[in-house]
Each structure stands twice: as structure tokens, then as C-alpha cells.
Amino acid sequence: MLSDFEWLPLKVEESAAAPSARWGHAAVALEDAILLIGGAETFGGALSDVWSFSEDLGWRLVPTQRCPMLAAHIANLVQNHVYCFGGDGRDGCIAVWDLDLDSMVWSPLDDSGRSPPWRRTAASTVVEDVIYMIGGWGEGGPLNDVHALTVQGERGDWRQLRFSVCERTPPQRGSHSATAIGAKGHESILVYGGFAGGEQLADLWLLDVRAERPTWSCPKTTGRAPPSGRSGHSATAVGSHLILLGGEQEYQKTFFHDVYVLDCDAFVWSVGQVSGSAPPPRGWHTGTLLPREEGERAAADGLGSHILLFGGGVYTRFFDDTHILDLAAGGAAPTPPDDLALDLGRLLARVDLADVAFQPAGGGPPLHAHSQVLCARSSLFDAMLADRSRWAEGAQGAIQVDVPADSFRLFLEFLYTGRCSFDAGGAAASTTGETPGKLDADAARALDLLPLASLHMLPRLQAQCANVLGRAVKQKARGFEEGSPALQQLLDLSVLHDIPQLTR
């Protein structure tokens, strides 16, 4: 775990160019530099400049054409474009602004006039080239909506993510953070803190945007969490860690200049042990991971180990100082996310390496798997397949299973990756327009998988199935009406497999 840090002195010549004092600016990381965009020198104001920073060249003003006035906006890098939206500048509220990094020309993105309502101090991040914007402060106060922007060529397509009215979602907020975390192909979004109008928040939320139906959850954390809520902080992903810097503690009164670390593999908080001269307390600054410099100690996968902190303010003063936090001061380097599940997921797709076949109920092509993985994950498969001469199943050309193909495919996915498509907790879909008595797809698969989970002694899968089925019953999912065969099957399974929460 990252723990020992050091604030490094940054030598800047007095005559050197540098951004003016500001807060509410945005920063994005390029391959060789950090790009800083806009911000405000006064309350409610906005700037129209772009700066770049690298450790070898320092700050440089970047000439761009038609640069909009932007502050308290979002900015995200997708491919070779930076997209900005919202904020206090007169230009930020009317369109998504697109900075083409090849031509360095700004232009409004054509989104057919379907952009979300104006807001400031929203939080955003990128997952698989899709920009996700969460919450912010709108005309009527704080928000908790989620909008996704996908860009194709010169056109942008906004869509709002919808969640069940029964699903627990984050409270409304602004000045929070949203950070993509996880191995490539398995990213989720972590939302932390923010200001809700009457209080500073200290809650942590996980948004799974890769599920069939995006869902929110509240991860349970351990360790030394931040002692109180905060807003206007920075949250930087460094491998499998989230680094929190500073932020406002008490509205218009006190600010932090501390460092907190969240290990996102285990969801364990810790306090950063920091040496060197710390910057003054502040909020609405930027904290951005710098590209790795030649000779710099780095994490696996070439991750840099320096975070650039710039600007911010405390209501009575805005800052123009630049600081670098060395994450490898104690000899530790940022740990990249665990990609074992991703690799094993790829292995599941390798039919050419498979040596076991299953024939699901209902016919269709067999499903293939690898005996070494099956034996390692299930003691039942270990007994069946380790000595194939002793078990009829081990010698069969294709092992017959009394589970439909879609459900057994999810079962294999869980054995290989530890997760399946309803991990984040899909509940029942609306019954509008559906055939009466037909089960929700997730609930039907959970009914199929629950006996398998018990048979193969997989308590995590059993718990996931029970959660899906419990929500389906609570929300009166289609097919689970009182007296229905599915509900009776569920009650029978709950008794057979000792899952009392399903009978409450």
C-alpha cells in the first residue's frame, strides 16, 4: 500500500511564465504533459487560457484559437480531443466545447441540442472513451443525475443513466470527485465527498457502468478514513489506489491540506505519511498524475509516481503555487490494478485450450472450459475431473448439466473471474408490456445458479444470487407475484440451501 510521500520543492525562475492565481480550473493528463484549462481569478469569473506543464519544461502558455471562458467546469480527454462542459463562464453553459489537440482549435460540439441542464462543480471521468458526468450544482441546487457523452466524429450523443426508484443512489451534491478505477476492461467509477448544501459529505459510492444496467453501491471500507466530510478536494487514481488531497472542511471557514489513500482492491483507508514542506490548506485545486520522466522510479506498467498540485483557494485568497507530491518517497511504487480476473476471462474464451465440454439443458452448442481452473475453483469439479477414470462425468465427451446455456455461461464466468453480470445487483425490470408470469432475466438466472452455488460450495455466488432474488421479490418483479411457481420455487430453495433472508 502507498503510505510514505514527500512534497518536493519546485524550482521556478521568477521570470518564468506560469498560470495566474485561480481556482475552479480543470486539468487533464496527456502522454507527455499536464494540460490546465480555465479557472477563475474572482468569484463568478472565468478565464480563457490553456497552460501545459511537464517536469522538464515547467509551465508554458499554449496558444489556442477561439478559447472559451471556463471555470468550475468539467474537462475530459478522449482520443486526441478535450471536451469541456458547464461552469461559470458565459461559454461553458451553452455547449460542449471541443479542443482538437492536433489543430489547437476550440469549437462547439454538435450534440443536437440535447445536452444536460447547465451546472457547475460537477464531477466527471472517462470509461472506455465515454465521458460520465455526475451531479453538480444546477439552477435549483445540488444534483445527483448521471449523464454519459459518447462522441462519434464531430457529433456528440448524450444519454442520461436511469436507476430504479427502489435503488439506493447517492445524495445530491457538488464539488465532489469522480474517478475511474480498476483494470482496463473492468473499470468502475468512485465518487467521494462533496457539498450537499447543508453539509460536507464523506461518503464513498461505486458506480458500475459496465453492467447491463448501471448500478450504484456503497463499498464497505476499513482503516483510517478521512475524519470528516470535504468538498473541492482532488482525487487521483494511481494504479489501484485513490489519493485524496485537501478540500474544504467547514463551509467558508476551514480547509484541509492532508493526504488520504484508499486501497481500492481491499477498500482500506490510510493516512499518508508526508514529509517535506506541505502546501497551505485549500480547495478547488487540481491534483493530476504526471507522466513518468526518464529515470524516475515508477510503478509496474510504467505509471508515474508524481502528482502535480496547482492553484486552488480559501475564499479570501486564490493560489498560483505549484507543488509535486512524490508517491515513491518511501521506496514504494503505485500498485497497478489486479488484472487476474481480466486474464482469466480471456482464457475462458480460448476454446482451443479447453479440455472440458458441458452440454447445457435445452440443446445448443457445448460450452468449453479448462479443467485446471475448474478443479482449482470447485472441490466438486476437482473430484470429478482430477482422476477421470473414477467418475463417469470425467470420461464423458460432454458433461450433461440441467441448467440453460445462458445461466451456465454465467456460472463459468464466475468461476473464472469471481463475478457475473448481476454482481452490481440488478433488480427487476418494469412489468410494463411484458408477458405476465415471465421472469426477469437476472432473477431467472439467479434461480438457476443458486443450486449450483450450493453444490459447488461457492458462498460468494450464493450471496449474489440471494441478493438478486431478494430484490426481485421486494420489488415485485414480473413472475414473482404471490402464488406464482417461481416464488414457490424460491421459497423451497431458501429452505433447502439454508438462506433464511429469502423467506422474510
Short mmCIF file of C-alpha atoms in Angstrom, two decimals, residues 87-410:
data_model
loop_
_atom_site.label_atom_id
_atom_site.label_comp_id
_atom_site.label_asym_id
_atom_site.label_seq_id
_atom_site.Cartn_x
_atom_site.Cartn_y
_atom_site.Cartn_z
CA GLY A 87 -19.26 26.00 -15.30
CA ASP A 88 -19.37 29.72 -14.62
CA GLY A 89 -18.01 31.07 -17.89
CA ARG A 90 -20.54 32.53 -20.30
CA ASP A 91 -19.36 30.00 -22.90
CA GLY A 92 -19.49 26.90 -20.72
CA CYS A 93 -23.23 26.83 -20.22
CA ILE A 94 -24.33 26.71 -23.86
CA ALA A 95 -22.43 23.78 -25.33
CA VAL A 96 -19.84 21.09 -25.00
CA TRP A 97 -16.57 22.68 -26.07
CA ASP A 98 -14.13 20.55 -28.07
CA LEU A 99 -10.40 21.32 -28.14
CA ASP A 100 -8.75 19.48 -31.04
CA LEU A 101 -5.19 18.81 -29.84
CA ASP A 102 -3.91 18.50 -33.41
CA SER A 103 -5.08 21.92 -34.58
CA MET A 104 -5.42 23.50 -31.08
CA VAL A 105 -8.74 24.98 -32.19
CA TRP A 106 -11.83 25.13 -29.97
CA SER A 107 -15.31 24.55 -31.40
CA PRO A 108 -18.77 23.72 -30.00
CA LEU A 109 -19.58 20.03 -30.28
CA ASP A 110 -22.74 19.25 -32.22
CA ASP A 111 -24.97 17.40 -29.73
CA SER A 112 -28.29 18.26 -31.44
CA GLY A 113 -29.20 20.50 -28.51
CA ARG A 114 -29.66 17.54 -26.18
CA SER A 115 -27.01 18.43 -23.61
CA PRO A 116 -27.91 18.08 -19.89
CA PRO A 117 -29.12 21.09 -17.90
CA TRP A 118 -26.44 23.64 -17.01
CA ARG A 119 -24.44 23.02 -13.85
CA ARG A 120 -21.19 23.94 -12.15
CA THR A 121 -18.82 21.94 -9.90
CA ALA A 122 -19.92 18.63 -11.43
CA ALA A 123 -17.54 15.66 -11.38
CA SER A 124 -16.61 13.58 -14.41
CA THR A 125 -14.36 10.80 -15.64
CA VAL A 126 -13.87 8.57 -18.69
CA VAL A 127 -14.51 4.84 -19.06
CA GLU A 128 -13.81 3.27 -22.48
CA ASP A 129 -13.95 6.64 -24.28
CA VAL A 130 -17.33 7.54 -22.75
CA ILE A 131 -17.47 10.64 -20.53
CA TYR A 132 -19.60 10.23 -17.40
CA MET A 133 -20.74 13.43 -15.66
CA ILE A 134 -22.21 13.08 -12.15
CA GLY A 135 -24.13 15.64 -10.13
CA GLY A 136 -23.03 19.22 -9.72
CA TRP A 137 -24.80 22.43 -8.74
CA GLY A 138 -27.61 23.43 -11.08
CA GLU A 139 -30.07 26.31 -11.25
CA GLY A 140 -32.18 24.72 -8.49
CA GLY A 141 -29.40 23.45 -6.25
CA PRO A 142 -27.36 20.24 -5.99
CA LEU A 143 -27.94 17.33 -8.40
CA ASN A 144 -27.28 13.59 -8.40
CA ASP A 145 -28.06 12.70 -12.01
CA VAL A 146 -25.61 10.83 -14.26
CA HIS A 147 -25.13 11.67 -17.94
CA ALA A 148 -22.92 9.87 -20.46
CA LEU A 149 -21.40 11.55 -23.52
CA THR A 150 -20.27 9.46 -26.47
CA VAL A 151 -18.54 11.23 -29.36
CA GLN A 152 -18.60 9.93 -32.92
CA GLY A 153 -16.65 12.12 -35.32
CA GLU A 154 -17.92 15.68 -34.92
CA ARG A 155 -21.16 14.73 -33.16
CA GLY A 156 -21.83 14.03 -29.53
CA ASP A 157 -24.60 11.89 -28.10
CA TRP A 158 -25.76 12.47 -24.52
CA ARG A 159 -27.83 9.93 -22.62
CA GLN A 160 -29.00 10.00 -19.02
CA LEU A 161 -28.45 6.86 -16.96
CA ARG A 162 -31.66 5.72 -15.29
CA PHE A 163 -31.86 3.90 -11.98
CA SER A 164 -34.69 2.05 -10.29
CA VAL A 165 -36.78 4.14 -7.92
CA CYS A 166 -36.13 1.42 -5.32
CA GLU A 167 -32.37 1.52 -5.83
CA ARG A 168 -30.19 3.37 -3.35
CA THR A 169 -28.42 6.27 -5.08
CA PRO A 170 -26.03 8.97 -3.83
CA PRO A 171 -27.48 12.15 -2.33
CA GLN A 172 -27.34 15.31 -4.42
CA ARG A 173 -24.02 17.14 -4.32
CA GLY A 174 -21.49 19.40 -6.00
CA SER A 175 -17.71 19.88 -5.67
CA HIS A 176 -17.22 16.11 -5.24
CA SER A 177 -14.84 13.81 -7.11
CA ALA A 178 -15.49 11.04 -9.66
CA THR A 179 -12.57 8.81 -10.58
CA ALA A 180 -12.32 5.79 -12.86
CA ILE A 181 -10.55 2.95 -11.06
CA GLY A 182 -9.74 -0.67 -11.96
CA ALA A 183 -8.00 -2.71 -14.61
CA LYS A 184 -8.72 -1.84 -18.22
CA GLY A 185 -11.94 -3.52 -19.24
CA HIS A 186 -13.17 -3.69 -15.63
CA GLU A 187 -13.27 -0.02 -14.61
CA SER A 188 -15.80 1.37 -12.17
CA ILE A 189 -16.33 4.95 -11.01
CA LEU A 190 -15.65 6.01 -7.42
CA VAL A 191 -17.49 9.09 -6.16
CA TYR A 192 -16.34 10.69 -2.93
CA GLY A 193 -17.47 13.61 -0.78
CA GLY A 194 -18.88 16.90 -1.97
CA PHE A 195 -21.15 19.63 -0.64
CA ALA A 196 -24.89 18.96 -0.30
CA GLY A 197 -25.98 22.47 0.63
CA GLY A 198 -26.16 21.88 4.36
CA GLU A 199 -23.22 19.60 5.00
CA GLN A 200 -19.90 18.37 3.70
CA LEU A 201 -20.21 14.73 2.67
CA ALA A 202 -17.77 11.91 3.49
CA ASP A 203 -19.48 9.04 1.70
CA LEU A 204 -17.96 6.73 -0.91
CA TRP A 205 -20.03 5.38 -3.82
CA LEU A 206 -19.19 2.91 -6.58
CA LEU A 207 -20.92 3.19 -9.97
CA ASP A 208 -20.69 0.12 -12.18
CA VAL A 209 -21.24 1.46 -15.69
CA ARG A 210 -20.22 -1.78 -17.38
CA ALA A 211 -23.15 -3.82 -16.09
CA GLU A 212 -26.17 -4.39 -18.32
CA ARG A 213 -27.98 -1.91 -16.09
CA PRO A 214 -25.57 0.57 -14.46
CA THR A 215 -25.94 0.40 -10.68
CA TRP A 216 -24.75 2.19 -7.56
CA SER A 217 -23.34 0.54 -4.46
CA CYS A 218 -21.73 1.72 -1.21
CA PRO A 219 -18.47 -0.20 -0.61
CA LYS A 220 -17.75 -1.04 3.00
CA THR A 221 -14.38 0.38 3.95
CA THR A 222 -11.98 -0.22 6.82
CA GLY A 223 -8.87 1.56 8.09
CA ARG A 224 -8.44 5.24 8.94
CA ALA A 225 -11.00 7.05 6.79
CA PRO A 226 -10.95 10.86 6.44
CA PRO A 227 -12.26 12.23 9.76
CA SER A 228 -14.93 14.49 8.28
CA GLY A 229 -16.60 15.40 5.03
CA ARG A 230 -14.96 17.57 2.42
CA SER A 231 -15.59 19.21 -0.93
CA GLY A 232 -13.39 20.83 -3.55
CA HIS A 233 -10.73 18.17 -2.97
CA SER A 234 -8.78 16.34 -5.66
CA ALA A 235 -8.93 12.56 -6.11
CA THR A 236 -6.24 10.96 -8.26
CA ALA A 237 -6.15 7.34 -9.40
CA VAL A 238 -2.67 5.84 -9.11
CA GLY A 239 -2.80 2.18 -10.02
CA SER A 240 -5.19 0.53 -7.58
CA HIS A 241 -5.08 3.49 -5.17
CA LEU A 242 -7.08 6.69 -4.85
CA ILE A 243 -5.16 9.69 -3.48
CA LEU A 244 -7.22 12.47 -1.83
CA LEU A 245 -5.63 15.89 -1.42
CA GLY A 246 -7.03 18.83 0.55
CA GLY A 247 -10.54 20.25 0.22
CA GLU A 248 -12.95 22.39 2.22
CA GLN A 249 -13.83 21.13 5.72
CA GLU A 250 -16.26 23.68 7.14
CA TYR A 251 -18.17 25.82 4.67
CA GLN A 252 -16.37 29.11 4.04
CA LYS A 253 -14.20 28.58 7.12
CA THR A 254 -11.63 25.78 7.24
CA PHE A 255 -9.72 23.75 4.68
CA PHE A 256 -7.53 20.64 4.62
CA HIS A 257 -4.01 20.08 3.33
CA ASP A 258 -3.82 16.40 4.27
CA VAL A 259 -3.28 13.28 2.15
CA TYR A 260 -5.52 10.21 2.40
CA VAL A 261 -5.12 6.96 0.49
CA LEU A 262 -7.78 4.40 -0.41
CA ASP A 263 -6.63 0.93 -1.45
CA CYS A 264 -9.36 0.16 -3.98
CA ASP A 265 -8.62 -3.58 -4.09
CA ALA A 266 -9.42 -4.03 -0.38
CA PHE A 267 -11.24 -0.70 0.26
CA VAL A 268 -8.89 0.17 3.11
CA TRP A 269 -8.24 3.83 4.03
CA SER A 270 -4.93 5.07 5.37
CA VAL A 271 -3.35 8.41 6.20
CA GLY A 272 -0.43 9.38 4.00
CA GLN A 273 2.80 9.88 5.95
CA VAL A 274 4.15 13.00 4.28
CA SER A 275 7.50 14.75 4.62
CA GLY A 276 8.66 17.99 3.04
CA SER A 277 7.03 21.40 3.09
CA ALA A 278 3.28 20.93 2.60
CA PRO A 279 1.26 23.48 0.62
CA PRO A 280 -1.20 25.66 2.53
CA PRO A 281 -4.73 24.25 3.03
CA ARG A 282 -7.01 24.81 0.02
CA GLY A 283 -9.87 23.59 -2.15
CA TRP A 284 -10.86 23.64 -5.84
CA HIS A 285 -7.28 22.94 -6.90
CA THR A 286 -6.20 20.17 -9.29
CA GLY A 287 -4.16 17.07 -8.44
CA THR A 288 -3.04 15.22 -11.56
CA LEU A 289 -0.69 12.26 -12.08
CA LEU A 290 2.31 13.39 -14.10
CA PRO A 291 3.68 11.30 -16.97
CA ARG A 292 6.69 9.28 -15.97
CA GLU A 293 10.02 11.01 -16.54
CA GLU A 294 13.13 9.15 -17.71
CA GLY A 295 15.00 7.78 -14.68
CA GLU A 296 12.06 8.32 -12.34
CA ARG A 297 11.09 5.46 -10.06
CA ALA A 298 7.82 4.15 -11.36
CA ALA A 299 5.14 1.62 -10.67
CA ALA A 300 4.61 -1.51 -12.71
CA ASP A 301 3.11 -0.78 -16.13
CA GLY A 302 5.18 2.40 -16.23
CA LEU A 303 2.91 4.52 -14.01
CA GLY A 304 4.38 7.81 -12.88
CA SER A 305 4.85 8.49 -9.19
CA HIS A 306 4.44 12.28 -9.04
CA ILE A 307 1.18 14.18 -8.55
CA LEU A 308 1.10 17.81 -9.70
CA LEU A 309 -0.95 20.09 -7.43
CA PHE A 310 -1.75 23.56 -8.72
CA GLY A 311 -3.77 26.53 -7.53
CA GLY A 312 -6.99 26.48 -5.58
CA GLY A 313 -8.15 28.85 -2.90
CA VAL A 314 -9.70 29.57 0.52
CA TYR A 315 -12.30 32.31 -0.29
CA THR A 316 -10.03 35.10 0.96
CA ARG A 317 -7.16 34.14 -1.34
CA PHE A 318 -6.52 32.26 -4.56
CA PHE A 319 -3.20 30.45 -5.11
CA ASP A 320 -0.79 30.35 -8.04
CA ASP A 321 1.69 27.91 -6.49
CA THR A 322 2.78 24.58 -7.95
CA HIS A 323 3.68 21.54 -5.84
CA ILE A 324 4.74 17.98 -6.60
CA LEU A 325 3.86 15.06 -4.33
CA ASP A 326 6.37 12.21 -4.65
CA LEU A 327 4.49 8.96 -4.11
CA ALA A 328 7.63 6.81 -4.08
CA ALA A 329 9.49 8.69 -1.35
CA GLY A 330 9.47 5.63 0.91
CA GLY A 331 10.62 3.32 -1.83
CA ALA A 332 7.08 2.14 -2.54
CA ALA A 333 5.64 2.49 -6.00
CA PRO A 334 1.98 2.73 -7.00
CA THR A 335 0.47 -0.70 -7.45
CA PRO A 336 -1.39 -1.26 -10.71
CA PRO A 337 -4.88 -2.78 -10.55
CA ASP A 338 -5.14 -6.55 -10.27
CA ASP A 339 -5.86 -7.85 -13.79
CA LEU A 340 -6.07 -11.55 -12.91
CA ALA A 341 -9.84 -11.64 -13.49
CA LEU A 342 -9.40 -9.97 -16.86
CA ASP A 343 -6.76 -12.51 -17.92
CA LEU A 344 -8.82 -15.49 -16.77
CA GLY A 345 -11.83 -14.04 -18.57
CA ARG A 346 -9.79 -14.12 -21.76
CA LEU A 347 -8.80 -17.71 -21.01
CA LEU A 348 -12.47 -18.70 -20.78
CA ALA A 349 -12.87 -17.56 -24.38
CA ARG A 350 -9.94 -19.73 -25.55
CA VAL A 351 -11.77 -22.79 -26.83
CA ASP A 352 -8.56 -24.02 -28.46
CA LEU A 353 -7.01 -24.52 -24.99
CA ALA A 354 -10.11 -26.05 -23.39
CA ASP A 355 -10.22 -29.72 -22.37
CA VAL A 356 -13.71 -29.97 -20.84
CA ALA A 357 -17.08 -29.55 -22.55
CA PHE A 358 -20.52 -29.09 -20.99
CA GLN A 359 -23.84 -29.73 -22.70
CA PRO A 360 -26.43 -27.34 -21.21
CA ALA A 361 -30.12 -28.12 -20.92
CA GLY A 362 -32.19 -27.23 -23.94
CA GLY A 363 -29.62 -28.27 -26.52
CA GLY A 364 -27.39 -25.94 -28.48
CA PRO A 365 -23.60 -25.97 -28.83
CA PRO A 366 -21.50 -27.16 -25.88
CA LEU A 367 -19.72 -24.75 -23.56
CA HIS A 368 -15.99 -25.25 -23.15
CA ALA A 369 -13.77 -24.81 -20.10
CA HIS A 370 -10.37 -25.71 -18.68
CA SER A 371 -10.07 -28.47 -16.12
CA GLN A 372 -7.22 -26.81 -14.19
CA VAL A 373 -9.37 -23.74 -13.47
CA LEU A 374 -12.44 -25.82 -12.65
CA CYS A 375 -10.50 -28.04 -10.24
CA ALA A 376 -8.89 -25.04 -8.52
CA ARG A 377 -12.23 -23.27 -8.03
CA SER A 378 -14.53 -26.17 -7.11
CA SER A 379 -13.82 -29.19 -4.94
CA LEU A 380 -16.63 -30.99 -6.73
CA PHE A 381 -15.01 -30.46 -10.12
CA ASP A 382 -11.69 -31.44 -8.58
CA ALA A 383 -13.15 -34.78 -7.52
CA MET A 384 -14.86 -35.29 -10.88
CA LEU A 385 -12.00 -34.35 -13.17
CA ALA A 386 -8.73 -34.97 -11.34
CA ASP A 387 -8.96 -38.74 -11.87
CA ARG A 388 -11.29 -39.12 -14.83
CA SER A 389 -11.15 -42.90 -14.76
CA ARG A 390 -13.10 -42.99 -11.47
CA TRP A 391 -16.01 -40.73 -12.48
CA ALA A 392 -18.33 -41.19 -15.42
CA GLU A 393 -18.60 -37.41 -15.83
CA GLY A 394 -14.85 -37.09 -16.20
CA ALA A 395 -14.75 -39.51 -19.11
CA GLN A 396 -17.75 -38.17 -21.00
CA GLY A 397 -17.25 -36.30 -24.24
CA ALA A 398 -19.53 -33.54 -22.92
CA ILE A 399 -20.76 -33.38 -19.34
CA GLN A 400 -24.55 -33.00 -19.22
CA VAL A 401 -25.85 -30.19 -17.00
CA ASP A 402 -29.51 -29.44 -16.25
CA VAL A 403 -29.05 -25.66 -16.48
CA PRO A 404 -29.78 -23.49 -19.55
CA ALA A 405 -26.81 -22.23 -21.56
CA ASP A 406 -27.12 -18.55 -20.53
CA SER A 407 -27.14 -19.42 -16.84
CA PHE A 408 -24.31 -21.96 -17.05
CA ARG A 409 -22.24 -19.47 -19.03
CA LEU A 410 -22.63 -17.05 -16.09
#
